[in-house]
Coordinates of C-alpha atoms and ligand atoms in Angstrom, one line a residue:
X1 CA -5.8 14.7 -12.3
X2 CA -5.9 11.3 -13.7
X3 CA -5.2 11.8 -17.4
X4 CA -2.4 13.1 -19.1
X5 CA 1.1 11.6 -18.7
X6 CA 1.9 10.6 -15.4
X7 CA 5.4 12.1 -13.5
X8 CA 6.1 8.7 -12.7
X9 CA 4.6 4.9 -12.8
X10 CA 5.8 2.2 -10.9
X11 CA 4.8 -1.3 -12.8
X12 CA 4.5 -4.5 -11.7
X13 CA 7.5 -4.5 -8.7
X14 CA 8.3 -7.5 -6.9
X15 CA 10.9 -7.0 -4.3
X16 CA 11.6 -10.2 -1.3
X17 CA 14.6 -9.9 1.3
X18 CA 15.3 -12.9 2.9
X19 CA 12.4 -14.0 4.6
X20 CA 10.2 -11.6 3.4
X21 CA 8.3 -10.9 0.4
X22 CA 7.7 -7.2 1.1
X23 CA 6.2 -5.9 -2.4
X24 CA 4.0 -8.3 -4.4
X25 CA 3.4 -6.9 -7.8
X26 CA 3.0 -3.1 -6.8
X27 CA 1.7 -0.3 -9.3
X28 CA 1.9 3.2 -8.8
X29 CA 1.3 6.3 -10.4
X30 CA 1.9 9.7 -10.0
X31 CA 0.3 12.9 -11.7
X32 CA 2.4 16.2 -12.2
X33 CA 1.2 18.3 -9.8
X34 CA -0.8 16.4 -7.6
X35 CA -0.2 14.6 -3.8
X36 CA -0.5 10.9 -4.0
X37 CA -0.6 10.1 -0.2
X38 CA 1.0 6.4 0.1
X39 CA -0.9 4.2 3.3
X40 CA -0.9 0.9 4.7
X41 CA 0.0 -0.9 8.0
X42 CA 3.6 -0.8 9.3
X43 CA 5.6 -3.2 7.6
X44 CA 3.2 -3.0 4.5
X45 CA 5.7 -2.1 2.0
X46 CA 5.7 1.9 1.7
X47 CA 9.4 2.6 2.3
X48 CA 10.6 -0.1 0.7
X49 CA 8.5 0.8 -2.6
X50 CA 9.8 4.5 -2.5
X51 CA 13.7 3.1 -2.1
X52 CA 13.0 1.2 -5.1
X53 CA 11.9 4.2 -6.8
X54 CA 14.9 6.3 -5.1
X55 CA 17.5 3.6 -6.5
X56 CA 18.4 2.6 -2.8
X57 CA 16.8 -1.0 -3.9
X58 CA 17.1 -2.7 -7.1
X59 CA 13.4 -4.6 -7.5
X60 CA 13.2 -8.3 -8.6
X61 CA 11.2 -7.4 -11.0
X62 CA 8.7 -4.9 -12.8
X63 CA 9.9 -1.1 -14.2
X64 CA 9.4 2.4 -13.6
X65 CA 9.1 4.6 -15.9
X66 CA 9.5 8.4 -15.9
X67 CA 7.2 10.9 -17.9
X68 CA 6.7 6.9 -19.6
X69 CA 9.9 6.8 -20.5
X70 CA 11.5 3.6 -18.8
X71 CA 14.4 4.4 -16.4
X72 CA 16.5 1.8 -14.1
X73 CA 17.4 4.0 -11.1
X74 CA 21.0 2.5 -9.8
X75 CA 21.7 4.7 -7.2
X76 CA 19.7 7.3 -5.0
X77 CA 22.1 10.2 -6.8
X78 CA 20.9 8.2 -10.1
X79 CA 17.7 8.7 -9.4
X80 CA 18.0 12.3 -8.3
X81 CA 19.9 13.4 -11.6
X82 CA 16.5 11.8 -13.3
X83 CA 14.2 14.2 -11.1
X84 CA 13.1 11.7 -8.5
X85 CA 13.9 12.5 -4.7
X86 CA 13.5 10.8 -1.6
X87 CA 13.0 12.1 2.0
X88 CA 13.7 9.6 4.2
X89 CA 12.2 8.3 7.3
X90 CA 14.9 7.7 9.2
X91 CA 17.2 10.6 9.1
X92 CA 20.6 10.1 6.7
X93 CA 22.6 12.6 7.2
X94 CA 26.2 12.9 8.1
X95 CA 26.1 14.7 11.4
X96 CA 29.6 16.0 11.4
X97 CA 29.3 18.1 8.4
X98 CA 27.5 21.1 7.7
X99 CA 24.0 22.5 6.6
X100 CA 25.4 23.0 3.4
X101 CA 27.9 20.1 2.6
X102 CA 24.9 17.6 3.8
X103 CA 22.5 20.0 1.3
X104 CA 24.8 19.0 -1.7
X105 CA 26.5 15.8 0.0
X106 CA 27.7 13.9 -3.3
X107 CA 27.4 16.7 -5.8
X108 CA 29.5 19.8 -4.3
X109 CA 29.9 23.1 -6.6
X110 CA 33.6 22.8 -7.5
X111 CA 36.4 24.8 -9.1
X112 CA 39.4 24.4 -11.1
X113 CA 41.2 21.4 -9.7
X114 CA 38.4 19.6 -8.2
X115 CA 38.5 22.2 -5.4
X116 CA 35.3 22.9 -3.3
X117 CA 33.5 25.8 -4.6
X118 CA 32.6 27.0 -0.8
X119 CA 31.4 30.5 -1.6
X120 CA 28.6 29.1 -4.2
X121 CA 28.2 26.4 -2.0
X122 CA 27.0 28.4 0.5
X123 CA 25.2 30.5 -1.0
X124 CA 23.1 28.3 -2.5
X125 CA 22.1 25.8 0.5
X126 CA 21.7 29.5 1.9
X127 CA 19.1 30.2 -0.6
X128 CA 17.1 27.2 0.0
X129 CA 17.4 26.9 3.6
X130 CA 16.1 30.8 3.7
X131 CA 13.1 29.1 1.1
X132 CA 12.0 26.9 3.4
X133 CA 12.6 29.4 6.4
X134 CA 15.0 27.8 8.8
X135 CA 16.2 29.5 11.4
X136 CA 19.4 28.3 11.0
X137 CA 23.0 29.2 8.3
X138 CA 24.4 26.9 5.7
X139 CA 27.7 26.6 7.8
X140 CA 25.4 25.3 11.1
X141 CA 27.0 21.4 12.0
X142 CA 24.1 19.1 11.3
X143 CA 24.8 17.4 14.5
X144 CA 24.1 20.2 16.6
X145 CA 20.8 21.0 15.6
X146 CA 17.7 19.9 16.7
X147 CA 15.8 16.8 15.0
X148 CA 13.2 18.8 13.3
X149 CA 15.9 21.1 11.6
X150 CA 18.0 17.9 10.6
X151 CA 14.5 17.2 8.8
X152 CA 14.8 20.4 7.4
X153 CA 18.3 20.2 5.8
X154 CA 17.2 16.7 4.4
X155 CA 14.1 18.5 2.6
X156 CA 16.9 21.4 1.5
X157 CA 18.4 18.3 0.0
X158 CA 15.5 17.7 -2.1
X159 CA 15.4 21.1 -3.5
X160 CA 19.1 21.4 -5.3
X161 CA 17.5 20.1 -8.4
X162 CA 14.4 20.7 -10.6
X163 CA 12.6 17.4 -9.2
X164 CA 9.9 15.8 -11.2
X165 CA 8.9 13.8 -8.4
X166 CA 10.0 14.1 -4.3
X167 CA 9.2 11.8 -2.0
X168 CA 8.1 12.6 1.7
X169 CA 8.7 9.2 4.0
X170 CA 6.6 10.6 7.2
X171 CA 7.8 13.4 7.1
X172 CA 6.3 15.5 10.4
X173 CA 7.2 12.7 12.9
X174 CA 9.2 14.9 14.7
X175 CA 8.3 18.3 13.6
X176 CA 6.0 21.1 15.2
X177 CA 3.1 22.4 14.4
X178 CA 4.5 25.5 12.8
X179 CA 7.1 23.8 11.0
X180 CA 4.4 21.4 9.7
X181 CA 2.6 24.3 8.5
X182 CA 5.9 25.0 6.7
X183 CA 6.2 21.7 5.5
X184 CA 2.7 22.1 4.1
X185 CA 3.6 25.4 2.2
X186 CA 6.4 24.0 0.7
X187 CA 4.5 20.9 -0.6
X188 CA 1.7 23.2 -2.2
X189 CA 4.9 25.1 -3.7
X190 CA 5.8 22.2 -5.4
X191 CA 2.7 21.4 -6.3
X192 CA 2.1 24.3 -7.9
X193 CA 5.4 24.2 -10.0
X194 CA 3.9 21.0 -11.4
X195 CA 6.0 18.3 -9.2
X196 CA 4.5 14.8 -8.4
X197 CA 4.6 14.5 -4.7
X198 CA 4.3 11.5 -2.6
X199 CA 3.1 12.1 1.0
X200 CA 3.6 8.6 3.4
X201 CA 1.9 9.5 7.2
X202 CA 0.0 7.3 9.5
X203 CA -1.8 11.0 10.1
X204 CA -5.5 10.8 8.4
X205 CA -5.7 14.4 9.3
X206 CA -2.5 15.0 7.6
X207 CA -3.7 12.8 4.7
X208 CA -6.8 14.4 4.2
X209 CA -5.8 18.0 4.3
X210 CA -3.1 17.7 1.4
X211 CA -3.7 14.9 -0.8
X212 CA -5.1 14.6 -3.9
X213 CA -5.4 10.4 -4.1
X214 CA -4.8 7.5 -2.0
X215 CA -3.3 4.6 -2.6
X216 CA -2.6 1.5 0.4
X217 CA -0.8 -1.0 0.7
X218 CA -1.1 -4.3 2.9
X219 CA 1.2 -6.8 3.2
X220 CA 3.1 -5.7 0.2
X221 CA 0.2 -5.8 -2.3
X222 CA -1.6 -2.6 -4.2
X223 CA -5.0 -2.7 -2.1
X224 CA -6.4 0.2 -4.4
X225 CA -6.4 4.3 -5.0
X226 CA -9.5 6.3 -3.7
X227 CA -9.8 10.0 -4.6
X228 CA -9.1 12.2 -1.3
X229 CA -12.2 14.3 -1.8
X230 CA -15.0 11.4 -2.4
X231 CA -13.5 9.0 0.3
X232 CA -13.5 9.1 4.1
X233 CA -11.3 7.7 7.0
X234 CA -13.5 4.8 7.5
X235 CA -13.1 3.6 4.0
X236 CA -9.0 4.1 3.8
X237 CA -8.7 2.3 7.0
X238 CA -10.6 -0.8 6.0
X239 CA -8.8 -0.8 2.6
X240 CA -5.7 -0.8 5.4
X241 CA -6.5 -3.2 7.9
X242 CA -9.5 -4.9 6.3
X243 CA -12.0 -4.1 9.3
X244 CA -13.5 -1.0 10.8
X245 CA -11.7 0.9 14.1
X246 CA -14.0 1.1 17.4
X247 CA -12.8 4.8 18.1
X248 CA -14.8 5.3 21.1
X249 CA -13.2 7.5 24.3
X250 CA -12.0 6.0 28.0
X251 CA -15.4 6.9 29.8
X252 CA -15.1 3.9 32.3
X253 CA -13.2 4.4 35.5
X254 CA -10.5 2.5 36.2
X255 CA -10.1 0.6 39.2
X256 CA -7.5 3.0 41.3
X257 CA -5.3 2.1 44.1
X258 CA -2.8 3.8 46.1
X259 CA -0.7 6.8 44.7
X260 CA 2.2 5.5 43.0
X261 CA 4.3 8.9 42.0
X262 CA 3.4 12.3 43.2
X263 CA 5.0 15.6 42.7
X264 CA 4.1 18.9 44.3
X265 CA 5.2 22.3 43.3
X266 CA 7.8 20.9 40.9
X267 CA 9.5 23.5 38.7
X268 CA 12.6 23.3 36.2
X269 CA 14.1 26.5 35.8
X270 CA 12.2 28.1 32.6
X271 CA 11.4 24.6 31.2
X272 CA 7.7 24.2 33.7
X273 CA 6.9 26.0 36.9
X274 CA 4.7 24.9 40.1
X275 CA 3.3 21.1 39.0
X276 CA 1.2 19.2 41.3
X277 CA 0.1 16.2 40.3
X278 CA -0.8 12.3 41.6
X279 CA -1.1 9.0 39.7
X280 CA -2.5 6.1 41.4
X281 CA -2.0 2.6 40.4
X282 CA -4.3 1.6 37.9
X283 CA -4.8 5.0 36.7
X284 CA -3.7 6.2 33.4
X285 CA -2.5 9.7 33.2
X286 CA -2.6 12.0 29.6
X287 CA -0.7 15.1 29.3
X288 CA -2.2 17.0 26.5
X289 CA -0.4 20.4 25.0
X290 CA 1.7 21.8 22.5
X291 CA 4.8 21.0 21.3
X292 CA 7.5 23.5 23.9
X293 CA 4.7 23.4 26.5
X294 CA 7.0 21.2 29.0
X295 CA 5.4 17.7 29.2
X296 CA 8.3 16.1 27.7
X297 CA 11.1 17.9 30.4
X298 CA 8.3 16.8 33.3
X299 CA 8.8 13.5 32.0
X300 CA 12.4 13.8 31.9
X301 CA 12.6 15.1 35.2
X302 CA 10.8 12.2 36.9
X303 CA 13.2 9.9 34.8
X304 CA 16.4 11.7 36.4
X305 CA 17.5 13.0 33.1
X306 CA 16.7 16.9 34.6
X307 CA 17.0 18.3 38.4
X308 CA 14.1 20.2 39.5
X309 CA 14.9 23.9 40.8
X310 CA 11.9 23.5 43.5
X311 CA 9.6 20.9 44.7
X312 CA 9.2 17.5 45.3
X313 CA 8.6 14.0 44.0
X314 CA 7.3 11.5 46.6
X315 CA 6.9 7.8 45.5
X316 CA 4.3 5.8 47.7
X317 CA 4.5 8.9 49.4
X318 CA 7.7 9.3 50.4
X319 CA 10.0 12.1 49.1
X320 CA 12.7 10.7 46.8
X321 CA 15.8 12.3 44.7
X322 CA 16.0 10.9 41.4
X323 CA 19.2 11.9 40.3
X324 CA 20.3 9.6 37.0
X325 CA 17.7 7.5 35.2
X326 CA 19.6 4.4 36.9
X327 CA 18.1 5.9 40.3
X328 CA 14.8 6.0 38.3
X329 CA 15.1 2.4 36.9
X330 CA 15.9 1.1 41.1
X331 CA 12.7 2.8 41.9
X332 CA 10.3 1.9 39.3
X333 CA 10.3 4.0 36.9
X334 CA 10.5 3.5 32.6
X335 CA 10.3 6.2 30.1
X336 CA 9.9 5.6 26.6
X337 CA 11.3 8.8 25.4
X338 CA 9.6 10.6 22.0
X339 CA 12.4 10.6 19.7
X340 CA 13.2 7.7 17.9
X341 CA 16.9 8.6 18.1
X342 CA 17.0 8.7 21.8
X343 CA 15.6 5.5 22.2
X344 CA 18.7 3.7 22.1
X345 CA 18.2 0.8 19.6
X346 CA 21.1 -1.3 17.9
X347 CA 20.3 -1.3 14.7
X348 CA 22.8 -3.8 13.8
X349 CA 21.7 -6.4 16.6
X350 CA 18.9 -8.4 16.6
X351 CA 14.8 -7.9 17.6
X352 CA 15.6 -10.3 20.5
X353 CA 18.5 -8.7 22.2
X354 CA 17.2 -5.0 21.4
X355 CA 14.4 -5.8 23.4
X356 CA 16.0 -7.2 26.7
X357 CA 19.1 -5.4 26.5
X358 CA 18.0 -3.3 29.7
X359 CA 17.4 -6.3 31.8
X360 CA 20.4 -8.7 31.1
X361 CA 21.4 -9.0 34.5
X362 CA 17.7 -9.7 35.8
X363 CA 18.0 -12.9 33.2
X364 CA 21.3 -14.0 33.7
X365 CA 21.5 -17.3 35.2
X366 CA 25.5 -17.5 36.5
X367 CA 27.6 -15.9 34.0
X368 CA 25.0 -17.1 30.9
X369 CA 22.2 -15.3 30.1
X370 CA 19.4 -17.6 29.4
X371 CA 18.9 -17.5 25.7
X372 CA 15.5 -19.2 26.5
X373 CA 14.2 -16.6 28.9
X374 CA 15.0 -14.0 26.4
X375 CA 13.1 -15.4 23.2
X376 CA 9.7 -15.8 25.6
X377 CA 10.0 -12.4 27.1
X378 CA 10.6 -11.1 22.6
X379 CA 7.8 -13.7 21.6
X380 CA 5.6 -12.3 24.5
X381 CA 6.1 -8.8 23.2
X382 CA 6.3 -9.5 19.8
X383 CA 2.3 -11.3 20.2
X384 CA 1.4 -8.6 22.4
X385 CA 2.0 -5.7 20.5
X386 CA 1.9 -7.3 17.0
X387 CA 5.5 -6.9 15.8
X388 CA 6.0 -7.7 12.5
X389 CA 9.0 -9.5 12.0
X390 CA 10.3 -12.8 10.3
X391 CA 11.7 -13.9 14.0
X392 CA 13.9 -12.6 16.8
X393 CA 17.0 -13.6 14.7
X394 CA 16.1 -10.6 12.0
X395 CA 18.3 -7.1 12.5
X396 CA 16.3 -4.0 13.9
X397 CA 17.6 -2.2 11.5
X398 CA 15.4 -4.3 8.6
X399 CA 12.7 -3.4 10.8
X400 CA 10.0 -1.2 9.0
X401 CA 10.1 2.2 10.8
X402 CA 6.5 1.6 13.3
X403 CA 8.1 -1.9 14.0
X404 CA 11.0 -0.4 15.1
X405 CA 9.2 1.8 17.7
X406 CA 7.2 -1.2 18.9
X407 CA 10.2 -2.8 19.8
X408 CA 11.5 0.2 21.4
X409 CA 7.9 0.2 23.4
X410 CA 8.1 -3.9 24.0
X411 CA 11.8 -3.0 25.4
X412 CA 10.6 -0.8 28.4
X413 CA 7.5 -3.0 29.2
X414 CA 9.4 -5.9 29.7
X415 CA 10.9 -3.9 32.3
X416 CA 8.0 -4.3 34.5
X417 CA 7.8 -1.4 36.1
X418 CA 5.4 0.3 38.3
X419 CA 5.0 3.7 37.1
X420 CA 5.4 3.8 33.0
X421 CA 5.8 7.2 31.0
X422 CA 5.5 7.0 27.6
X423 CA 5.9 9.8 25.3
X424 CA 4.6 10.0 22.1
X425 CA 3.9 6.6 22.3
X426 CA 2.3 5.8 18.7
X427 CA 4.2 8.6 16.8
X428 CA 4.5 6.5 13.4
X429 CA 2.7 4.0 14.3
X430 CA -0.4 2.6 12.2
X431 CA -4.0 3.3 13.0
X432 CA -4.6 -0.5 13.8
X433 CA -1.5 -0.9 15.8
X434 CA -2.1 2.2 17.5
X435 CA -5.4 1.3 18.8
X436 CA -3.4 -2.0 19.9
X437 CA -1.1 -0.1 21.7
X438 CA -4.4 2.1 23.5
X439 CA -5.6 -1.1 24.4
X440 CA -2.9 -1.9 26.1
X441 CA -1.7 1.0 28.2
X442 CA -5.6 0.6 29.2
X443 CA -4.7 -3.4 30.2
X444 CA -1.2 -2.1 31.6
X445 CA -3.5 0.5 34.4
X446 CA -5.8 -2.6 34.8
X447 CA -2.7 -4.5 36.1
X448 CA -1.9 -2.3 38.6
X449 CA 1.0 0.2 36.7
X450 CA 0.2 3.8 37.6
X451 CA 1.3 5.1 33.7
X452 CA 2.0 8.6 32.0
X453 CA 0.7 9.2 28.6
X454 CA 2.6 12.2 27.0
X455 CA 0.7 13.0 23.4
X456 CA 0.1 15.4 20.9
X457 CA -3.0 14.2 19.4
X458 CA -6.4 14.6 20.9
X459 CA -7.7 11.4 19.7
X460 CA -5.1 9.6 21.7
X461 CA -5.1 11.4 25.0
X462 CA -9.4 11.1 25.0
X463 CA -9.2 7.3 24.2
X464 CA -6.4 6.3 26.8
X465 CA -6.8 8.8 30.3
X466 CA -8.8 8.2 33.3
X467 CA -7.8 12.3 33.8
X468 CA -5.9 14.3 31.6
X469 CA -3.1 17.1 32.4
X470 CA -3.9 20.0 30.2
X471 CA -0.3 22.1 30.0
X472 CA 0.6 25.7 28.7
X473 CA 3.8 26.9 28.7
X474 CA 4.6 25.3 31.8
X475 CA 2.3 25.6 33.6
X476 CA -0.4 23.8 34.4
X477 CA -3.5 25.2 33.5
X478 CA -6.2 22.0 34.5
X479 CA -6.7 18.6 35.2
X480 CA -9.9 17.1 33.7
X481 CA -11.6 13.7 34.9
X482 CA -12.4 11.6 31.7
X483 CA -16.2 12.0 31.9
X484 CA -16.3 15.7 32.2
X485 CA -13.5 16.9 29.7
X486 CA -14.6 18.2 26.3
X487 CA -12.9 19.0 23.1
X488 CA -13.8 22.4 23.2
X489 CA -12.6 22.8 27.0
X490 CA -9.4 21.2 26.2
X491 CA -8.2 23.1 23.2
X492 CA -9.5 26.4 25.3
X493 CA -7.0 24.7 28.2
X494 CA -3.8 23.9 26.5
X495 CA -4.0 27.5 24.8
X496 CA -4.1 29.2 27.8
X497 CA -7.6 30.4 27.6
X498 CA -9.0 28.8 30.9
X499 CA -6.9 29.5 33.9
X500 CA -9.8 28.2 36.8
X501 CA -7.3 25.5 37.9
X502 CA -9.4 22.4 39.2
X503 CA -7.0 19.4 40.4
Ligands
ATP2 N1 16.7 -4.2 4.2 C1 15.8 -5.1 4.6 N2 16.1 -6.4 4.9 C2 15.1 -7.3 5.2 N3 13.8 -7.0 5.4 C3 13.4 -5.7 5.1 C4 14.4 -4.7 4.7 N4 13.7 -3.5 4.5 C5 12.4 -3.8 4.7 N5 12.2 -5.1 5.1 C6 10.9 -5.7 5.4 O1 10.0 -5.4 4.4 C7 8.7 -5.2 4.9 C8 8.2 -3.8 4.5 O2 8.9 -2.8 5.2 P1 8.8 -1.2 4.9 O3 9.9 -0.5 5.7 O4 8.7 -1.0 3.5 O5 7.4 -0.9 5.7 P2 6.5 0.4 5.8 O6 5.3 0.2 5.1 O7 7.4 1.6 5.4 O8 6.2 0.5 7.4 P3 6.2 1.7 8.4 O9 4.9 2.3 8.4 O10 6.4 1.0 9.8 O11 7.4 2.6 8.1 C9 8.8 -5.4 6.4 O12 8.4 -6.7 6.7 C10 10.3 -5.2 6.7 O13 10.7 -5.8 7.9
MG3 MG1 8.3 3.2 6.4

């Protein structure tokens, strides 16, 4: 795996944005056929190596070199007519156009005159989106389709040509489990045809079932390449963070005071049908399924964004209508919603003003909003949940992509409110950062917030819930008390094995 002529080498690359010095003499390699899996911290450098490999950045110095043949990538087409593709993190696509026109965006089958070729165009994003088994036709409008299938159409996009390496920028952030089980035929596929693949996650389990070697990054130096097979999570993440994780579950009961939000035989037309459910202040509440099983529309519903077809939400026990997620807001209410997109940063605007732009008028003192009452809520936040950033001055959009979501996180806490949903909330997030983040949804219940952890992953709803909502299909099939749940009993739960309901 290590011999022979590597796919591609990165060499000594330097690359500093104003500020910031985010890759510090960086080398890289990558075998034909084999998964390189890329870690580090957010903010450690991995996007901005791959968009110097892609041509999106020009490095300040060092070289790549392709099949060792030395190659200056000048643009991301550049580098795609030399074999090497990038799938990006943050979705590029042009929404108003098509499947198809997106698949070959920049490079469009043509005829005589310069015409668009639309038959062959067609029927070859057809071909390829049939490959990788989307449900969807080449002629579909990219903005009307879901997140995970705009994921899709930008892997169809790597696929036009006969790659020598493609890139995958966390790549399953928003995708299911059975499209990540796609994803992870497709990357053996290309394996197999002798591509060099690189695989960036913050997912160990991800990590470990498809890589080959991994290399990490901190603070935009090479930390070091372990082989996937004789290495473990314990020794990636301290080659990450330079210290061991404490891992251990919630077991200790929290402090609980009054019910905060209750709802009672809440349905949503086919979405999730009969919910009954309390959360106290002090308490923190997991909801633990699978992707379609209705935690994210409950969520929504509590935040006004859905109207229930039956039952009831009471808050300190009266019955309230939340009709718009203003009416949520007055009442006390903040959801951090899952998808990145959704989440309504600026990307153009600054760390500061992305982070308090919901509570301008709470800070404005007369016409003027206090600039200094601003920075101290973004330095609060920024210390709190370890935002890496040059200052409150720097664009979110220079932001590495966990950063981003931290901000997004920071932007609803500042919020103060009393009953906090957050959904999702360390999706791309780093394993030290994450554990941060536990910590503090725990120290947010110990405040007195009643709060609404909505997660996918096991490890997360275990660590963070004093009970835990176990859904399937909408419904709910149990709620388990931190000391007596169990792996076992939860997987059997959220599959819809064990229907004695216990509230
Ligand atoms: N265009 C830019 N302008 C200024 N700074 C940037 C720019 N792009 C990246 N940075 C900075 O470079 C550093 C590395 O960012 P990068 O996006 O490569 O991190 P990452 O390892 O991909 O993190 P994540 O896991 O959060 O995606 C960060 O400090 C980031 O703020
Ligand atoms: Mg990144």
């Amino acid at each position: 795996m290590t011999e022979g002529t590597p796919a591609l080498r990165l060499s000594g690359i330097v690359k500093t944005f104003p500020g910031v010095r985010a890759l510090d003499d960086v080398s890289f390699d990558v075998m034909p056929g084999e998964v390189h899996a890329l870690l580090g911290e957010n903010g450690a450098g991995k996007s901005t190596l791959m968009k110097v490999l892609a041509g999106i950045h020009q490095p300040n110095e060092g070289d790549i070199f392709i099949e060792e043949q030395k190659v200056v990538m000048r643009s991301p087409l550049d580098a795609k007519a030399k074999g090497v593709v990038l799938i990006h993190q943050e979705l590029s696509l042009a929404e108003e156009l098509s499947a198809a026109e997106n698949i070959y965006l920049g490079e469009l089958p043509t005829k005589s005159f310069g015409r668009v070729d639309w038959a062959t165009l067609h029927e070859k994003s057809g071909a390829i989106l049939e490959r990788l088994k989307c449900s969807f036709g080449p002629r579909t409008i990219v903005g009307d389709l879901s997140i995970a299938n705009m994921q899709m159409v930008e892997i169809a996009r790597a696929l036009t040509v006969d790659a020598k390496a493609v890139i995958f920028d966390e790549p399953t952030a928003s995708l299911t489990d059975a499209e990540k089980v796609v994803l992870f035929d497709i990357i053996r596929d290309l394996k197999a045809r002798g591509v060099g693949i690189v695989y960036i996650s913050h997912r160990m389990d991800e990590i470990f079932t498809i890589s080959d070697r991994i290399s990490v990054l901190r603070d935009g130096s090479y930390r070091g390449t372990l082989m996937t097979a004789v290495t473990n999570e314990e020794e990636v993440t301290k080659l990450m963070i330079g210290r061991s994780l404490d891992l251990t579950r919630n077991v200790q009961p929290a402090e609980m005071g009054d019910v905060a939000i209750a709802v009672q035989g809440l349905s949503c037309g086919k979405m999730f049908q009969d919910i009954s459910f309390e959360v106290r202040t002090g308490e923190v509440l997991g909801f633990y399924g699978l992707v379609g099983a209705g935690r994210t529309e409950i969520a929504e519903t509590l935040f006004g964004l859905r109207t229930p077809s039956a039952g009831q939400i009471l808050i300190d026990g009266e019955v309230v209508k939340i009709n718009s997620p203003m009416d949520a807001i007055r009442m006390g209410i903040s959801l951090v919603p899952e998808s990145r997109k959704e989440q309504g940063l600026v990307l153009g605007m600054n760390c500061k003003d992305n982070m308090t732009l919901p509570q301008v008028g709470d800070l404005t003192a007369g016409p003027f909003v206090s600039d200094g009452a601003e920075i101290a809520i973004f330095d609060q936040y920024r210390d709190k949940l370890a935002i890496k950033t040059p200052g409150w001055r720097e664009k979110v959009g220079n932001l590495s992509g966990g950063n981003q979501q931290k901000i997004v996180i920071g932007k609803w806490l500042s919020m103060r409110p009393r009953v906090l949903i957050v959904d999702e909330p360390t999706r791309g997030i780093d394993v030290g950062s994450k554990s941060e983040i536990h910590a503090l949804i725990r120290d947010l219940a110990k405040q007195g917030y009643a709060v609404i952890v909505i997660s996918s992953e096991m490890p997360e709803v275990l660590q963070v819930s004093d009970r835990i909502v176990a859904m399937f299909h909408g419904r709910l099939m149990r709620i388990f008390s931190s000391q007596e749940v169990t792996e076992d009993s939860l997987v059997q739960a959220i599959s819809g094995l064990n229907t004695d309901r216990v509230a």
